[in-house]
Coordinates of C-alpha atoms in Angstrom, one line a residue:
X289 CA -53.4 1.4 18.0
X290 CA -56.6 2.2 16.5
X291 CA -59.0 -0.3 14.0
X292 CA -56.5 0.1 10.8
X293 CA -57.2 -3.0 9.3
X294 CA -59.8 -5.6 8.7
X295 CA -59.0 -8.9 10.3
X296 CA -60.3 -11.1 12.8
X297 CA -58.9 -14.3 14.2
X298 CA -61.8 -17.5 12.9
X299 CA -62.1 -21.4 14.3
X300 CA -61.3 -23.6 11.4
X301 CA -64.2 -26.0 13.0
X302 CA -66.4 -24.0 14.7
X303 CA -69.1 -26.3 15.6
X304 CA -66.5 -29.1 16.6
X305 CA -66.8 -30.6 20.2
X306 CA -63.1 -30.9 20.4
X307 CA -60.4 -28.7 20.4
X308 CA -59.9 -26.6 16.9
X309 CA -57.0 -24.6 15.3
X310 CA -57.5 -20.5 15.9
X311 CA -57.0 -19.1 12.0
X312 CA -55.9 -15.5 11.6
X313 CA -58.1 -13.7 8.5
X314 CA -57.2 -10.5 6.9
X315 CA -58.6 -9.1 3.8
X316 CA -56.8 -7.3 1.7
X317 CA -58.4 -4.2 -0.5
X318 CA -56.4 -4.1 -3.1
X319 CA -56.2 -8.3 -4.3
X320 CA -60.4 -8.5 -2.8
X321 CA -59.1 -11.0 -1.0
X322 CA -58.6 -12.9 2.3
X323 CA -54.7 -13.7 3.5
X324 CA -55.3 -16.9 5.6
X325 CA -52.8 -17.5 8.4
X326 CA -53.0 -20.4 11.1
X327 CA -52.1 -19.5 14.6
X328 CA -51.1 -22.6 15.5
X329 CA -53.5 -22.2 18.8
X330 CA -56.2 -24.5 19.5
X331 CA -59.6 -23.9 21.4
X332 CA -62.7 -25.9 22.5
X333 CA -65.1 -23.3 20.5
X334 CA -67.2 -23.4 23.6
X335 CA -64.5 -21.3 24.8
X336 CA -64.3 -18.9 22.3
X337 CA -66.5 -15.6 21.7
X338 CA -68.1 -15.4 18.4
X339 CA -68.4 -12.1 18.9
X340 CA -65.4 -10.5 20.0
X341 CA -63.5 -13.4 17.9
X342 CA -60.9 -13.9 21.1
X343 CA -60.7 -16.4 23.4
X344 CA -63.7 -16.1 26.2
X345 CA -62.2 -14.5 29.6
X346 CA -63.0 -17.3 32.2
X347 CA -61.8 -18.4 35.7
X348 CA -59.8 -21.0 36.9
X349 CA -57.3 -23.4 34.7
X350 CA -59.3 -23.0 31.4
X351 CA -59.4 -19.2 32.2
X352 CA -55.4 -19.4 32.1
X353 CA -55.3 -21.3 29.3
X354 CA -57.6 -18.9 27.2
X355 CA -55.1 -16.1 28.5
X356 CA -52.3 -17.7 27.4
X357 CA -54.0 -18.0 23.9
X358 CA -54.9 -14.7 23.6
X359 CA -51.3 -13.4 24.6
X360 CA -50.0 -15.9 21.7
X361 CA -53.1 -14.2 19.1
X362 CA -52.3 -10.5 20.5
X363 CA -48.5 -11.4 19.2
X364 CA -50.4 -12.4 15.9
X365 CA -52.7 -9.3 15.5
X366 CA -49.3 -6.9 16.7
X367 CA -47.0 -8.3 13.5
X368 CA -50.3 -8.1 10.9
X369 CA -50.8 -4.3 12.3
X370 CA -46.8 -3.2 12.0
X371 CA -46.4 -4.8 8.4
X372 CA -49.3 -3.2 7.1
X373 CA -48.1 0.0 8.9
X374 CA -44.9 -0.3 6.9
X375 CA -46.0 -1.1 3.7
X376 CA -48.2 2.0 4.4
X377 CA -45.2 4.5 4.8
X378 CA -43.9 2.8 2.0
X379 CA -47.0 4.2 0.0
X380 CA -47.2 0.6 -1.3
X381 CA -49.7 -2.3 -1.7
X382 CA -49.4 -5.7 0.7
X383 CA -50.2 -8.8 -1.2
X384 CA -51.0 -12.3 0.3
X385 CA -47.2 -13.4 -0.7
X386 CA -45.9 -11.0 1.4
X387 CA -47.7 -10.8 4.3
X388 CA -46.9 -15.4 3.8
X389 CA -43.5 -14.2 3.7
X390 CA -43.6 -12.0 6.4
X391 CA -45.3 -14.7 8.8
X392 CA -42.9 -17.5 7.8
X393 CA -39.9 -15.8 8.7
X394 CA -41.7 -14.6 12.2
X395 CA -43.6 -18.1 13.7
X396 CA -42.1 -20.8 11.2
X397 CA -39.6 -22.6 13.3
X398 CA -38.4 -24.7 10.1
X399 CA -39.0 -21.4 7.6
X400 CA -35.9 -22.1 5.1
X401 CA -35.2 -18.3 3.5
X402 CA -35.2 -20.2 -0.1
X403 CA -36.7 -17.2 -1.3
X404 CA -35.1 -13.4 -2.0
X405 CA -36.6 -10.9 0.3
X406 CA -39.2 -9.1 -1.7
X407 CA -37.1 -5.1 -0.8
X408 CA -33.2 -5.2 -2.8
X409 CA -31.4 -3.9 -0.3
X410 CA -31.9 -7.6 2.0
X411 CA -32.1 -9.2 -1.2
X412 CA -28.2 -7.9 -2.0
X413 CA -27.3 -8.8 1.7
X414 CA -28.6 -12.9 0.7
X415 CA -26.6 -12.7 -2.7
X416 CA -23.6 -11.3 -0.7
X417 CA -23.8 -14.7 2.1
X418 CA -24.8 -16.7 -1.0
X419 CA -21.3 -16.1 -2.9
X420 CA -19.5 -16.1 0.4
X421 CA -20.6 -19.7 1.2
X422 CA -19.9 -20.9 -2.8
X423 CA -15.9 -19.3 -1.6
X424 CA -14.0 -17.3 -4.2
X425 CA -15.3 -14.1 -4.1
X426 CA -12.2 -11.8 -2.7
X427 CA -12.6 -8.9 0.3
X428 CA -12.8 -6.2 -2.8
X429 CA -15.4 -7.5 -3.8
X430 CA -17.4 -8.1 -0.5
X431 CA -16.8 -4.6 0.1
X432 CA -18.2 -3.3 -3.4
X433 CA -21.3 -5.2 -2.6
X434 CA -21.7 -4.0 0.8
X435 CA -21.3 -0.6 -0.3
X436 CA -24.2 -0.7 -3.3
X437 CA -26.7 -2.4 -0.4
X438 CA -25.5 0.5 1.8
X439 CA -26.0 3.3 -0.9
X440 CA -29.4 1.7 -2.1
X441 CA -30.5 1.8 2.1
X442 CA -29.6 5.4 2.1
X443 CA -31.4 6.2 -1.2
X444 CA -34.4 3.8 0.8
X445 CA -33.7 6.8 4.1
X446 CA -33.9 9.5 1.5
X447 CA -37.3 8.7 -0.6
X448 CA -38.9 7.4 2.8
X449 CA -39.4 4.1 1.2
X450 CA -38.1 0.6 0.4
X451 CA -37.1 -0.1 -3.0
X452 CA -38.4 -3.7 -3.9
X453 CA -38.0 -5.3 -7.5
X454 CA -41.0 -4.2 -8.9
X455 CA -39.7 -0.4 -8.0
X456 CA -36.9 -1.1 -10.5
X457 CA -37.3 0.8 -13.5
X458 CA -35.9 3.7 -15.8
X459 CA -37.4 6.3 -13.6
X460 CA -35.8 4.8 -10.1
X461 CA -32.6 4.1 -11.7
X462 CA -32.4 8.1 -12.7
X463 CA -33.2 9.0 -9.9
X464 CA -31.0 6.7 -7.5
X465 CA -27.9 8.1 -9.5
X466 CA -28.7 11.5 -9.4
X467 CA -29.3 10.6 -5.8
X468 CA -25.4 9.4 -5.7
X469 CA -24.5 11.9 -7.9
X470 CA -25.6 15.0 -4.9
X471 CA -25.1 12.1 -2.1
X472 CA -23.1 14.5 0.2
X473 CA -25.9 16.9 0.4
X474 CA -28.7 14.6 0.3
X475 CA -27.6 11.5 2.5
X476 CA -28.8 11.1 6.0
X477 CA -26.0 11.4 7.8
X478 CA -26.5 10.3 11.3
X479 CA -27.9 6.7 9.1
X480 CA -24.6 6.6 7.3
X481 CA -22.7 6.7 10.2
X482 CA -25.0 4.1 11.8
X483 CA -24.2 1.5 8.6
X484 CA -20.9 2.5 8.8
X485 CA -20.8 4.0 5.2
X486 CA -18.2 6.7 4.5
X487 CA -20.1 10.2 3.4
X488 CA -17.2 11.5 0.7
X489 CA -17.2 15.6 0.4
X490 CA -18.8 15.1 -3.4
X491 CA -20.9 12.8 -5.5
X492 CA -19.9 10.3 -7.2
X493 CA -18.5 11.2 -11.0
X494 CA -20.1 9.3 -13.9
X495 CA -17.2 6.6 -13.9
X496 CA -17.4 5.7 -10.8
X497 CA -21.1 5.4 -10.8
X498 CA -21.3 3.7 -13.9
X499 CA -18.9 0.8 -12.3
X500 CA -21.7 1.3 -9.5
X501 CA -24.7 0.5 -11.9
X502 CA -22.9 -2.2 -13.5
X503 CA -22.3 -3.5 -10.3
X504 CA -26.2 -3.0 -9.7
X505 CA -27.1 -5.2 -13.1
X506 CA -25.0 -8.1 -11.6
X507 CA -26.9 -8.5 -8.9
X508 CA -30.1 -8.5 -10.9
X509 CA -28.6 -11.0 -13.3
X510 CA -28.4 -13.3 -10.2
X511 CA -31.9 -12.5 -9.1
X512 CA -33.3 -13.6 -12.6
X513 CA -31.1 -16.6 -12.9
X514 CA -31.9 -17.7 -9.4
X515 CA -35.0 -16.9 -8.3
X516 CA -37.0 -16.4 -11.7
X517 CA -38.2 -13.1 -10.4
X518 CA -39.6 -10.8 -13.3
X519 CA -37.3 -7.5 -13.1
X520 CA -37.5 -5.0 -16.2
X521 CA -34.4 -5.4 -18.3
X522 CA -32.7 -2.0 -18.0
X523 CA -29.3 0.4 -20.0
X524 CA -26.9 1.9 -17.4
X525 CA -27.9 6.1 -18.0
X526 CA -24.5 6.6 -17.1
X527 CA -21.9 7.6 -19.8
X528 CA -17.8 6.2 -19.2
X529 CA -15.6 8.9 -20.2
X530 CA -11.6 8.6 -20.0
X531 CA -10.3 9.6 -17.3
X532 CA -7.4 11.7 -16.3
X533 CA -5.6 8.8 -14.3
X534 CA -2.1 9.7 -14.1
X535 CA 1.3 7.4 -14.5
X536 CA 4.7 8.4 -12.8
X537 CA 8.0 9.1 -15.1
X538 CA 11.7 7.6 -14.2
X539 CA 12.7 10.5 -13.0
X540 CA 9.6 10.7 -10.9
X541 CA 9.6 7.0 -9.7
X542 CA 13.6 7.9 -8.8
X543 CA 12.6 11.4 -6.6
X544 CA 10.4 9.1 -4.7
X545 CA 12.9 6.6 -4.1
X546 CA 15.5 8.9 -3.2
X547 CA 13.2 11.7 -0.9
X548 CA 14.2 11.7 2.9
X549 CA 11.2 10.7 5.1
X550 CA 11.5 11.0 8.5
X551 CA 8.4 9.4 9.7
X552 CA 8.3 5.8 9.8
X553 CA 4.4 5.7 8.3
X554 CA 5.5 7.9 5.1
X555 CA 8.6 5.1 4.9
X556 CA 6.4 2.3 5.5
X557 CA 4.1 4.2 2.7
X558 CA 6.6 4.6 0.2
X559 CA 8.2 0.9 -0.1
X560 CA 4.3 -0.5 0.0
X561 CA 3.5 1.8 -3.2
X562 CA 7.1 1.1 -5.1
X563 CA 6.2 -2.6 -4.0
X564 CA 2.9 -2.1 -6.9
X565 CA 5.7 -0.1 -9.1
X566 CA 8.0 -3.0 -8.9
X567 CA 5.8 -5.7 -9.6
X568 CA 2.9 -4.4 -11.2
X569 CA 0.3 -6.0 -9.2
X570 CA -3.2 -4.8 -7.8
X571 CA -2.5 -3.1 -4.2
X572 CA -4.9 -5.7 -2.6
X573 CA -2.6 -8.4 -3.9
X574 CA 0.4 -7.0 -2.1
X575 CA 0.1 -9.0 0.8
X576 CA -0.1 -12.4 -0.5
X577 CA 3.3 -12.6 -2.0
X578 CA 5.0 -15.2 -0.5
X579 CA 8.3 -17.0 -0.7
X580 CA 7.0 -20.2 -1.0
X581 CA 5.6 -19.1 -3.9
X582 CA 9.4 -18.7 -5.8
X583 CA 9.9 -20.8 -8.6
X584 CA 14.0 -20.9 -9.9
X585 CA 14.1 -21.0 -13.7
X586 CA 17.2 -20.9 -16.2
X587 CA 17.3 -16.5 -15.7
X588 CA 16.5 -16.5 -12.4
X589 CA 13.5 -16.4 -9.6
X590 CA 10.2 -15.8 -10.6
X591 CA 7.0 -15.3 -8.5
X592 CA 4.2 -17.3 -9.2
X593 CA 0.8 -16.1 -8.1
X594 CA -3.2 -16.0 -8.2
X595 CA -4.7 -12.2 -8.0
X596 CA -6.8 -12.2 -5.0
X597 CA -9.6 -10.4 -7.6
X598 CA -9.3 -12.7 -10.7
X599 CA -7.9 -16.2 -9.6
X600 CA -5.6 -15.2 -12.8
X601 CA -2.1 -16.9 -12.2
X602 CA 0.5 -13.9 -12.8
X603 CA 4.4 -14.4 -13.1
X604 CA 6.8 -11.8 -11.6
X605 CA 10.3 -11.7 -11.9
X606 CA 12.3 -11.4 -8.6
X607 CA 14.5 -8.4 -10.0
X608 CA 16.7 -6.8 -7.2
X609 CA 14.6 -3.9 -6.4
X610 CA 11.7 -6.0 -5.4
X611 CA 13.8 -8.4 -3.6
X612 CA 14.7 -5.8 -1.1
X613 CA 11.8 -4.4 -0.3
X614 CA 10.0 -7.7 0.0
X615 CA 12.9 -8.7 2.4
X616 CA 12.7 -5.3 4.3
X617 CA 8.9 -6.4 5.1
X618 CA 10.2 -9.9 5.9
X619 CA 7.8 -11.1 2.8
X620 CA 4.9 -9.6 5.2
X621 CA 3.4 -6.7 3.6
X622 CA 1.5 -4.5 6.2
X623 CA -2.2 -4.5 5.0
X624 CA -4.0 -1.0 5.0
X625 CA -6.6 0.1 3.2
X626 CA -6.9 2.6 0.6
X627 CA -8.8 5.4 2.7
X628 CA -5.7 5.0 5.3
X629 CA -2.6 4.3 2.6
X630 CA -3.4 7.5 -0.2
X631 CA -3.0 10.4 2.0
X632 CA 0.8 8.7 3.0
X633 CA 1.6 8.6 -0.5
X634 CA 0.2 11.6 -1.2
X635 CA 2.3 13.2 1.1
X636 CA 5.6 11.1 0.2
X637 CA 4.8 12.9 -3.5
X638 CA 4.3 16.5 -2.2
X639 CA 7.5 16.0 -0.8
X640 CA 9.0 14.8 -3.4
X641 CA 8.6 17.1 -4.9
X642 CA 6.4 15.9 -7.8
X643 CA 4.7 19.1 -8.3
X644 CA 4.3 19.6 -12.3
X645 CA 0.8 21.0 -12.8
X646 CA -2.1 18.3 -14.4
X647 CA -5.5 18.7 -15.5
X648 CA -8.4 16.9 -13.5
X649 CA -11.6 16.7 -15.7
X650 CA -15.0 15.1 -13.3
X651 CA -18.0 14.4 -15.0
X652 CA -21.0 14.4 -13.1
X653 CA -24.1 14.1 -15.4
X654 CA -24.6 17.6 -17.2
X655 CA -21.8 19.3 -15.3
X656 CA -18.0 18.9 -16.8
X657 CA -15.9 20.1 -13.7
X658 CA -12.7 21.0 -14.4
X659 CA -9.3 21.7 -12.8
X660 CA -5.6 22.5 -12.4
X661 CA -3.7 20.3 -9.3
X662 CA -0.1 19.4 -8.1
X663 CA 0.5 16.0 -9.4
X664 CA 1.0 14.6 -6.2
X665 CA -2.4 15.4 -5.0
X666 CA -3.5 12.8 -8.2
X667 CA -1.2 10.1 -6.7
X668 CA -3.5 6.9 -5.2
X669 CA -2.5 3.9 -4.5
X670 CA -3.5 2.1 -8.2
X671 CA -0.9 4.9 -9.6
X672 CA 2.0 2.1 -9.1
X673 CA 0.3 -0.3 -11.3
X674 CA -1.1 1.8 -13.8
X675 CA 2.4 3.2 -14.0
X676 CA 4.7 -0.4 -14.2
X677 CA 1.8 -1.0 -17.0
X678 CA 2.9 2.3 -18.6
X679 CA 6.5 2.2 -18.6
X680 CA 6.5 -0.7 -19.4
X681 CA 4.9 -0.5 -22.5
X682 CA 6.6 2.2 -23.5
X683 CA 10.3 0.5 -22.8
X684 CA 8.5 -2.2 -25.3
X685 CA 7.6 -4.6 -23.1
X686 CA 4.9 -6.9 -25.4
X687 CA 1.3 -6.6 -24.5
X688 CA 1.1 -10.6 -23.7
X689 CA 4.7 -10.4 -21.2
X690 CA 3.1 -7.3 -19.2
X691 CA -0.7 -9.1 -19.3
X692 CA 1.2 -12.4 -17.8
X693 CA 2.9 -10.5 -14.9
X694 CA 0.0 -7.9 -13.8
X695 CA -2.8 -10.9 -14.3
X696 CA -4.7 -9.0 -16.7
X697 CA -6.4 -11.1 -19.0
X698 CA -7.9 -8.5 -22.1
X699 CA -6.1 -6.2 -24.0
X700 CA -9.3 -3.7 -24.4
X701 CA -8.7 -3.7 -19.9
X702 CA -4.6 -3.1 -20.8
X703 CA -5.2 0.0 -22.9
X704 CA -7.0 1.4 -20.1
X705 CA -3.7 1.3 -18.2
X706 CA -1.4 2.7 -20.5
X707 CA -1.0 6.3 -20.4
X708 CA 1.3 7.4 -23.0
X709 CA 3.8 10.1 -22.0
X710 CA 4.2 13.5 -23.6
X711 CA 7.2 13.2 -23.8
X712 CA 7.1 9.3 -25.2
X713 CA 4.9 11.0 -27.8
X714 CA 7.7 13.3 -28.8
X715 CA 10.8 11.4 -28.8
X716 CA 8.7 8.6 -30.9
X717 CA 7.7 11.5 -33.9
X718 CA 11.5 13.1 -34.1
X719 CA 12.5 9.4 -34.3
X720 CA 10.0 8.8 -36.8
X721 CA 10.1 12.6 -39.1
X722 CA 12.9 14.5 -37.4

């Protein structure tokens, strides 16, 4: 590697008779300052040359000690030459604290990482281990975590350079979502595969990355709570429209019960999802119901539980049709993720034959994509909850009965649920004025 930086290696006592500690200088341009490092290595400075600032090639049992010290101050000079070779491709400035940083972690045998890594993407990864050693914090949200650190190392991929705090400001955060918002097209995707993130075939739409951002501002709370970092206080840029979420009907929720599946997966697909109709619970919660968890009570069993997201205690009656298909599964709900579970479902709907046609409005900063689909083709796996919610409001179930069995705990968060019916609209107004 050729001369790319200024630093040589200096005796802390250079006109001792006895052995001295070997100091590593560099100065840096941009502070007009030295970063002072020590080695660790000791020298008689008779054995040292002035001049070339190494350790004095020599023969015999001092000759292989200086050897040995040089190796150790090669390792030195070799970690100063690839930070600043980083930072450089980075197109930004090293300061003393992070080249400090940067040593600490590398030749500090008792270095304690009580301080956030100066680039967000490592920083997210210490606030994810943080909140996984304090316990509570569910898989969900482990994964949402992982995911922004894994979109912001893409985004890194993509502009060629690390994104550190001070990075973080209106201009970054416009264009990391409109990076999100194209990500297909403008993701590396050989490094996606590599991290193990999923490459969707479109961008996010604005809901999805404002939940994203918000998820971003968390973070950043902890970082200024924690670690007293200065971090400018930023507005998500992303509007939240309503979205187009659909519910299932009676009749709807009965052609699924009743379809003839031959395959055992589409079966196995079809109980999980009614499961979520049945109950109204959040499809990550499925698999922690458990018998011990019945409680008898002057109307019957009841289910008492804590959502695996909110630690929020939920009661569910055991009415007959969650009975058997708890007892079909042995009270040992097959866990599958989402990516996996919606295509079944999908597929249980199409044939199902729940085919009306719905509209499907994306919003993806200035572009307002609409379009015409199948019903089915809208069915996911939050559709059961979002559709016990709905019906179940509309058979005028109170707001506080359904918020006690689904675990909700706000009403603003309920009315996002319900979606009101046409045909509740209608049969409500000729009750009303027909």
């Amino acid at each position: 590697m050729g001369k790319i930086v200024i630093m040589y290696f200096y005796l802390k006592q250079p006109k001792s008779d006895k052995a001295t500690v070997i100091d590593l200088i560099y100065h840096l341009k941009a502070e007009k300052k030295n970063f002072k490092y020590s080695t660790g290595q000791k020298i008689i400075p008779a054995d040292w040359d002035f001049s070339a600032r190494y350790p004095k090639l020599k023969r015999g049992a001092s000759g292989k000690k200086n050897k040995q010290i040089a190796l150790v101050l090669d390792n030195y000079r070799k970690h100063l030459e690839d930070a600043i070779s980083d930072f450089k491709i980075q197109n930004r400035h090293l300061t003393r604290e992070d080249l400090k940083l940067i040593f600490e972690k590398k030749f500090n045998a008792n270095y304690k990482d009580d301080k956030i890594p100066f680039n967000v993407k490592d920083a997210i990864e210490v606030f994810i281990e943080n909140k996984k050693k304090g316990g509570g914090v569910s898989d969900n949200w482990k994964k949402k975590y992982t995911n922004l650190k894994n979109k912001i190392t893409l985004f890194d991929v993509y502009k060629k350079r690390q994104t550190v705090f001070t990075d973080l400001n209106e201009n970054w955060l416009d264009a990391y979502c409109g990076f999100l918002r194209d990500f297909p097209n403008l993701v590396d995707k050989k490094k996606a595969k590599e991290i193990k993130s999923i490459v969707p075939k479109v961008g996010q739409s604005d809901n999805t990355l404002y939940r994203h951002v918000n998820l971003l501002f968390t973070f950043l709370k902890w970082v200024r709570k924690n670690y007293k970092i200065e971090i400018q206080e930023l507005t998500n840029p992303v509007d939240e429209y309503d979205t187009d979420d659909i519910h299932l009907t009676d009749e709807e929720i009965k052609k699924i019960e009743r379809v003839y599946l031959r395959s055992e997966v589409l079966q196995r697909a079809r109980d999980i999802f009614l499961i979520g109709v049945y109950s109204g619970q959040r499809f990550s919660d499925y698999s922690v119901f458990e018998k011990e968890d019945i409680v008898q009570t002057k109307k019957g069993e009841i289910i008492i539980k804590r959502a695996d997201k909110t630690e929020k205690e939920s009661f569910i009656p055991l009415h007959n049709k969650l009975r058997v298909l708890l007892d079909r599964f042995d009270w040992k709900i097959p866990q599958m993720s989402t990516q996996k579970f919606n295509p079944y479902i999908k597929e249980v709907c199409m044939r199902a034959k729940i085919n009306n046609i719905v509209k499907k409005t994306t919003h993806r900063g200035n572009k307002k994509e609409v379009e015409y689909q199948e019903k089915w083709k809208m069915v996911v796996s939050h559709t059961a909850r979002r559709t016990f919610i709905t019906l179940s409001s509309e058979k005028g179930m109170p707001d506080h009965i359904i918020m006690k069995i689904t675990g909700i705990r706000n009403t603003e968060t309920l009315a996002k649920y319900k979606k009101t019916s046409q045909d509740s609209v209608f049969d409500y107004m000729n009750i009303t004025w027909g």
